[in-house]
Each structure stands twice: as structure tokens, then as C-alpha cells.
């Protein structure tokens, strides 16, 4: 939720899309393009004034700018959603490939951000859990692509906006629940494995063990 900008971030991410669809319906494509960009700029300024996290606003602004540019170049309102549609397919492919090469992205990203190293990859159940979480995210992005591409081909701009919002953060949050399950499962297993491992001997303990070993060794016959 913090990475998304909290509850307000979920709301702000929907504003440019809604503004675009409404302005396009009443005033045409050009006004809709500038209106969506203006709303994204206003949201960014508002976050600066309120000292809220800027990363979600900046990412959202560039996303809206790219979408607006494509709509302008294609001369079609549905072009506003084209970048997001193909981005979903690209994300799906990356997630699937990461599982195939045995570096599931959910595990890689989570453990990299938290400085946990790669110990999770050596434990098959842990890696399996991250495989499941990564594939869950892949399914979400695949669903976004299939549904939104179908609406795009059908020139359903209004429904495209609805699908973009409904299949955005809400669906993403469901995928994150699977990631949380995988993380907790892996952390629990790695902690249990660490407790089972014997503590490494100190230099004094090694020396004492060697002394005892050689002290008990039989004396060779002469």
C-alpha cells in the first residue's frame, strides 16, 4: 500500500482515466488528452504540497503522458489504453520466463529489496511457493491483456476505462496476497532450517576437540 501511495494513491490513479473518458465523450479527443495530462500534473503538485510519496504520482504522470501521446498519434480515444494493454502482455511474459529459468520474480524482487540474499532458492519448497506467486501475477497480467485487448478491438472505450480501473490496483492487490503467502511460507521454512543447523565451532572449541582426539589416540607399539 505504501508503494502504491496508500488509499489516496488508488484513487488518484483512477482520476486521469475517468477525466479522459468524460472529456472525450463531451468535448472530443484533444480536450480529453490535455485534460488527462492536466489532472496528472495536478495530482503530482497536490502530493508535493501534502508531502506525500511522489514515486506513485511521478510513475502515474509518465504513464498518462505516454498513453496520451499514443492517443494523439493514433487519433483514436482507444489509443489511450494501448500502452497499458501491451505492457500487461510484456509483464506476463517476464514473469513466466523468470519461473522457467528458476528465478521466480516474486522471490527475486522481495528478497532483493529486503536484503535476504538467495538462500530461498536452495530450498525447493520456498522456491515452489515463489513460483506459485509469480505465476499468479502472470495470470493477472494475462487476464488484463486478454480482456482489455478484446474491448480495444471492439472499440469499447468506456468499458476499457472501467476494465483498466477494475483490473488495476484491486486485481493487483489480490496477486499480492499470494506473494505474501509465499513470503511467509519461505521465511518460516528458512528460519526452521537455520535453527536445525549446528552452530559453527569457535577456534577454542576446535582446539579443545583436537587435543582430546590426540590425547585419546593409542600409543604405537615399539
mmCIF file of C-alpha atoms in Angstrom:
data_model
loop_
_atom_site.group_PDB
_atom_site.id
_atom_site.type_symbol
_atom_site.label_atom_id
_atom_site.label_comp_id
_atom_site.label_asym_id
_atom_site.label_seq_id
_atom_site.Cartn_x
_atom_site.Cartn_y
_atom_site.Cartn_z
ATOM 1 C CA UNK A 1 0.000 0.000 0.000
ATOM 2 C CA UNK A 2 2.885 2.367 0.722
ATOM 3 C CA UNK A 3 4.401 1.689 -2.708
ATOM 4 C CA UNK A 4 1.025 2.445 -4.291
ATOM 5 C CA UNK A 5 0.709 5.689 -2.340
ATOM 6 C CA UNK A 6 -1.858 4.440 0.161
ATOM 7 C CA UNK A 7 -5.617 4.595 -0.322
ATOM 8 C CA UNK A 8 -5.320 8.056 -1.862
ATOM 9 C CA UNK A 9 -2.896 6.621 -4.428
ATOM 10 C CA UNK A 10 -5.518 4.110 -5.535
ATOM 11 C CA UNK A 11 -7.987 6.967 -6.044
ATOM 12 C CA UNK A 12 -5.519 9.276 -7.776
ATOM 13 C CA UNK A 13 -4.536 6.576 -10.268
ATOM 14 C CA UNK A 14 -8.131 6.422 -11.499
ATOM 15 C CA UNK A 15 -8.668 10.171 -11.911
ATOM 16 C CA UNK A 16 -6.798 10.738 -15.230
ATOM 17 C CA UNK A 17 -8.594 7.766 -16.811
ATOM 18 C CA UNK A 18 -12.017 8.998 -15.724
ATOM 19 C CA UNK A 19 -11.202 12.551 -16.818
ATOM 20 C CA UNK A 20 -10.071 11.317 -20.230
ATOM 21 C CA UNK A 21 -13.215 9.281 -20.886
ATOM 22 C CA UNK A 22 -15.604 12.016 -19.740
ATOM 23 C CA UNK A 23 -13.898 14.829 -21.649
ATOM 24 C CA UNK A 24 -13.639 12.681 -24.762
ATOM 25 C CA UNK A 25 -17.374 11.964 -24.612
ATOM 26 C CA UNK A 26 -18.368 15.623 -24.282
ATOM 27 C CA UNK A 27 -15.574 17.677 -25.857
ATOM 28 C CA UNK A 28 -13.545 15.395 -28.113
ATOM 29 C CA UNK A 29 -10.152 13.745 -28.159
ATOM 30 C CA UNK A 30 -7.897 16.814 -27.994
ATOM 31 C CA UNK A 31 -9.550 18.199 -24.875
ATOM 32 C CA UNK A 32 -9.529 14.732 -23.314
ATOM 33 C CA UNK A 33 -5.781 14.352 -23.921
ATOM 34 C CA UNK A 34 -4.883 17.672 -22.339
ATOM 35 C CA UNK A 35 -7.390 17.163 -19.553
ATOM 36 C CA UNK A 36 -5.897 13.819 -18.554
ATOM 37 C CA UNK A 37 -2.364 15.261 -18.596
ATOM 38 C CA UNK A 38 -3.534 18.280 -16.598
ATOM 39 C CA UNK A 39 -5.151 16.056 -13.975
ATOM 40 C CA UNK A 40 -1.934 14.016 -13.670
ATOM 41 C CA UNK A 41 0.079 17.219 -13.179
ATOM 42 C CA UNK A 42 -2.416 18.484 -10.595
ATOM 43 C CA UNK A 43 -2.161 15.209 -8.659
ATOM 44 C CA UNK A 44 1.645 15.423 -8.657
ATOM 45 C CA UNK A 45 1.550 19.024 -7.374
ATOM 46 C CA UNK A 46 -1.004 18.066 -4.722
ATOM 47 C CA UNK A 47 1.248 15.284 -3.463
ATOM 48 C CA UNK A 48 4.179 17.695 -3.265
ATOM 49 C CA UNK A 49 2.129 20.187 -1.263
ATOM 50 C CA UNK A 50 0.818 17.485 1.072
ATOM 51 C CA UNK A 51 4.310 15.911 1.360
ATOM 52 C CA UNK A 52 3.009 12.533 0.244
ATOM 53 C CA UNK A 53 5.121 9.877 -1.552
ATOM 54 C CA UNK A 54 5.990 11.161 -5.018
ATOM 55 C CA UNK A 55 7.000 7.921 -6.711
ATOM 56 C CA UNK A 56 3.418 6.753 -7.450
ATOM 57 C CA UNK A 57 2.467 10.216 -8.747
ATOM 58 C CA UNK A 58 5.536 10.502 -10.982
ATOM 59 C CA UNK A 59 5.043 6.989 -12.361
ATOM 60 C CA UNK A 60 1.394 7.764 -12.955
ATOM 61 C CA UNK A 61 2.230 11.019 -14.722
ATOM 62 C CA UNK A 62 4.609 9.370 -17.181
ATOM 63 C CA UNK A 63 2.103 6.584 -17.768
ATOM 64 C CA UNK A 64 -0.625 9.100 -18.585
ATOM 65 C CA UNK A 65 1.746 11.119 -20.782
ATOM 66 C CA UNK A 66 2.683 8.046 -22.833
ATOM 67 C CA UNK A 67 -0.955 6.982 -23.127
ATOM 68 C CA UNK A 68 -1.989 10.479 -24.204
ATOM 69 C CA UNK A 69 0.799 10.621 -26.788
ATOM 70 C CA UNK A 70 -0.316 7.320 -28.324
ATOM 71 C CA UNK A 71 -3.938 8.531 -28.415
ATOM 72 C CA UNK A 72 -2.756 11.700 -30.163
ATOM 73 C CA UNK A 73 -0.659 9.798 -32.712
ATOM 74 C CA UNK A 74 -3.373 7.252 -33.488
ATOM 75 C CA UNK A 75 -6.124 9.875 -33.491
ATOM 76 C CA UNK A 76 -8.331 7.497 -31.535
ATOM 77 C CA UNK A 77 -9.555 7.626 -27.936
ATOM 78 C CA UNK A 78 -8.980 3.897 -27.501
ATOM 79 C CA UNK A 79 -5.298 4.504 -28.234
ATOM 80 C CA UNK A 80 -5.077 5.952 -24.720
ATOM 81 C CA UNK A 81 -5.216 2.383 -23.400
ATOM 82 C CA UNK A 82 -2.938 0.723 -25.961
ATOM 83 C CA UNK A 83 0.302 1.135 -23.999
ATOM 84 C CA UNK A 84 -1.185 -0.443 -20.877
ATOM 85 C CA UNK A 85 -2.573 -3.357 -22.874
ATOM 86 C CA UNK A 86 0.768 -4.339 -24.399
ATOM 87 C CA UNK A 87 2.633 -3.573 -21.180
ATOM 88 C CA UNK A 88 0.452 -6.198 -19.472
ATOM 89 C CA UNK A 89 1.498 -8.787 -22.059
ATOM 90 C CA UNK A 90 5.166 -7.872 -21.582
ATOM 91 C CA UNK A 91 4.892 -8.177 -17.795
ATOM 92 C CA UNK A 92 3.182 -11.556 -18.153
ATOM 93 C CA UNK A 93 5.998 -12.820 -20.373
ATOM 94 C CA UNK A 94 8.688 -11.630 -17.947
ATOM 95 C CA UNK A 95 7.012 -13.350 -15.001
ATOM 96 C CA UNK A 96 6.616 -16.634 -16.880
ATOM 97 C CA UNK A 97 10.201 -16.591 -18.164
ATOM 98 C CA UNK A 98 11.508 -15.963 -14.652
ATOM 99 C CA UNK A 99 9.811 -19.168 -13.483
ATOM 100 C CA UNK A 100 11.141 -21.158 -16.452
ATOM 101 C CA UNK A 101 14.730 -20.115 -15.691
ATOM 102 C CA UNK A 102 14.149 -20.929 -11.994
ATOM 103 C CA UNK A 103 14.489 -17.354 -10.765
ATOM 104 C CA UNK A 104 10.820 -16.567 -9.941
ATOM 105 C CA UNK A 105 10.491 -12.803 -9.982
ATOM 106 C CA UNK A 106 8.366 -12.604 -6.841
ATOM 107 C CA UNK A 107 11.185 -14.180 -4.824
ATOM 108 C CA UNK A 108 13.944 -12.230 -6.545
ATOM 109 C CA UNK A 109 12.331 -8.833 -6.002
ATOM 110 C CA UNK A 110 11.129 -9.435 -2.464
ATOM 111 C CA UNK A 111 14.396 -10.844 -1.154
ATOM 112 C CA UNK A 112 16.496 -8.256 -3.000
ATOM 113 C CA UNK A 113 14.506 -5.384 -1.512
ATOM 114 C CA UNK A 114 14.831 -6.856 1.974
ATOM 115 C CA UNK A 115 18.484 -7.880 1.682
ATOM 116 C CA UNK A 116 17.773 -11.570 2.331
ATOM 117 C CA UNK A 117 20.142 -12.908 -0.298
ATOM 118 C CA UNK A 118 19.410 -16.042 -2.337
ATOM 119 C CA UNK A 119 19.112 -18.683 0.387
ATOM 120 C CA UNK A 120 15.455 -19.170 -0.587
ATOM 121 C CA UNK A 121 16.495 -20.642 -3.958
ATOM 122 C CA UNK A 122 18.342 -23.514 -2.254
ATOM 123 C CA UNK A 123 15.145 -24.612 -0.518
ATOM 124 C CA UNK A 124 12.834 -26.256 -3.065
ATOM 125 C CA UNK A 125 9.564 -25.683 -1.139
ATOM 126 C CA UNK A 126 10.437 -21.994 -0.797
ATOM 127 C CA UNK A 127 11.186 -21.685 -4.488
ATOM 128 C CA UNK A 128 7.986 -23.559 -5.305
ATOM 129 C CA UNK A 129 5.987 -21.050 -3.264
ATOM 130 C CA UNK A 130 7.569 -18.159 -5.126
ATOM 131 C CA UNK A 131 6.861 -19.977 -8.408
ATOM 132 C CA UNK A 132 3.173 -20.059 -7.499
ATOM 133 C CA UNK A 133 3.180 -16.374 -6.506
ATOM 134 C CA UNK A 134 4.982 -15.361 -9.700
ATOM 135 C CA UNK A 135 2.596 -17.351 -11.887
ATOM 136 C CA UNK A 136 -0.351 -15.782 -10.062
ATOM 137 C CA UNK A 137 0.953 -12.361 -11.076
ATOM 138 C CA UNK A 138 1.468 -13.635 -14.628
ATOM 139 C CA UNK A 139 -2.167 -14.786 -14.763
ATOM 140 C CA UNK A 140 -3.328 -11.344 -13.609
ATOM 141 C CA UNK A 141 -1.385 -9.573 -16.344
ATOM 142 C CA UNK A 142 -2.550 -12.123 -18.908
ATOM 143 C CA UNK A 143 -6.174 -11.507 -17.888
ATOM 144 C CA UNK A 144 -5.654 -7.763 -18.248
ATOM 145 C CA UNK A 145 -4.264 -8.214 -21.735
ATOM 146 C CA UNK A 146 -6.978 -10.596 -22.945
ATOM 147 C CA UNK A 147 -9.930 -8.599 -21.605
ATOM 148 C CA UNK A 148 -8.656 -5.156 -22.498
ATOM 149 C CA UNK A 149 -7.444 -6.227 -25.942
ATOM 150 C CA UNK A 150 -10.892 -7.670 -26.632
ATOM 151 C CA UNK A 151 -12.528 -4.388 -25.595
ATOM 152 C CA UNK A 152 -9.985 -2.450 -27.642
ATOM 153 C CA UNK A 153 -10.786 -4.448 -30.772
ATOM 154 C CA UNK A 154 -14.467 -3.814 -30.114
ATOM 155 C CA UNK A 155 -13.954 -0.019 -29.810
ATOM 156 C CA UNK A 156 -15.435 -0.089 -26.308
ATOM 157 C CA UNK A 157 -13.616 2.945 -24.902
ATOM 158 C CA UNK A 158 -15.905 3.359 -21.894
ATOM 159 C CA UNK A 159 -15.617 -0.270 -20.907
ATOM 160 C CA UNK A 160 -11.867 -0.084 -21.490
ATOM 161 C CA UNK A 161 -11.662 2.624 -18.849
ATOM 162 C CA UNK A 162 -13.741 0.539 -16.457
ATOM 163 C CA UNK A 163 -11.595 -2.550 -17.077
ATOM 164 C CA UNK A 164 -8.379 -0.571 -16.620
ATOM 165 C CA UNK A 165 -9.535 0.653 -13.209
ATOM 166 C CA UNK A 166 -11.186 -2.594 -12.050
ATOM 167 C CA UNK A 167 -8.282 -4.749 -13.224
ATOM 168 C CA UNK A 168 -5.654 -2.355 -11.940
ATOM 169 C CA UNK A 169 -4.756 -1.998 -8.262
ATOM 170 C CA UNK A 170 -7.732 -4.070 -6.977
ATOM 171 C CA UNK A 171 -6.663 -7.111 -9.015
ATOM 172 C CA UNK A 172 -3.008 -6.396 -8.282
ATOM 173 C CA UNK A 173 -3.793 -6.476 -4.549
ATOM 174 C CA UNK A 174 -5.226 -9.982 -4.923
ATOM 175 C CA UNK A 175 -1.994 -11.103 -6.548
ATOM 176 C CA UNK A 176 -0.024 -9.581 -3.705
ATOM 177 C CA UNK A 177 -1.929 -11.773 -1.253
ATOM 178 C CA UNK A 178 -0.411 -14.795 -2.981
ATOM 179 C CA UNK A 179 3.020 -13.170 -2.780
ATOM 180 C CA UNK A 180 2.533 -12.576 0.957
ATOM 181 C CA UNK A 181 1.623 -16.253 1.378
ATOM 182 C CA UNK A 182 4.818 -17.283 -0.419
ATOM 183 C CA UNK A 183 6.958 -14.886 1.622
ATOM 184 C CA UNK A 184 5.598 -16.073 4.964
ATOM 185 C CA UNK A 185 5.913 -19.703 3.924
ATOM 186 C CA UNK A 186 9.506 -19.239 2.834
ATOM 187 C CA UNK A 187 10.508 -17.193 5.892
ATOM 188 C CA UNK A 188 9.060 -19.823 8.208
ATOM 189 C CA UNK A 189 10.901 -22.647 6.449
ATOM 190 C CA UNK A 190 14.255 -20.842 6.297
ATOM 191 C CA UNK A 191 14.007 -19.926 9.964
ATOM 192 C CA UNK A 192 13.310 -23.552 10.898
ATOM 193 C CA UNK A 193 16.214 -24.773 8.771
ATOM 194 C CA UNK A 194 18.549 -22.230 10.341
ATOM 195 C CA UNK A 195 17.588 -23.405 13.830
ATOM 196 C CA UNK A 196 18.319 -27.022 12.898
ATOM 197 C CA UNK A 197 21.825 -26.279 11.689
ATOM 198 C CA UNK A 198 24.555 -26.706 14.316
ATOM 199 C CA UNK A 199 26.360 -23.558 15.365
ATOM 200 C CA UNK A 200 29.872 -23.256 13.888
ATOM 201 C CA UNK A 201 32.701 -24.136 16.264
ATOM 202 C CA UNK A 202 34.875 -21.412 17.677
ATOM 203 C CA UNK A 203 38.675 -21.641 17.437
ATOM 204 C CA UNK A 204 38.845 -22.582 21.120
ATOM 205 C CA UNK A 205 36.314 -25.383 20.622
ATOM 206 C CA UNK A 206 38.223 -26.749 17.619
ATOM 207 C CA UNK A 207 41.477 -26.707 19.572
ATOM 208 C CA UNK A 208 39.908 -28.460 22.564
ATOM 209 C CA UNK A 209 38.370 -31.141 20.319
ATOM 210 C CA UNK A 210 41.691 -31.827 18.613
ATOM 211 C CA UNK A 211 43.529 -32.011 21.929
ATOM 212 C CA UNK A 212 41.016 -34.557 23.217
ATOM 213 C CA UNK A 213 41.239 -36.581 20.000
ATOM 214 C CA UNK A 214 45.009 -36.905 20.050
ATOM 215 C CA UNK A 215 45.116 -37.426 23.821
ATOM 216 C CA UNK A 216 42.859 -40.487 23.396
ATOM 217 C CA UNK A 217 44.784 -41.886 20.414
ATOM 218 C CA UNK A 218 46.508 -45.289 21.174
ATOM 219 C CA UNK A 219 50.275 -45.244 21.549
ATOM 220 C CA UNK A 220 52.003 -47.237 18.733
ATOM 221 C CA UNK A 221 53.768 -50.410 19.827
ATOM 222 C CA UNK A 222 57.580 -50.346 19.745
#
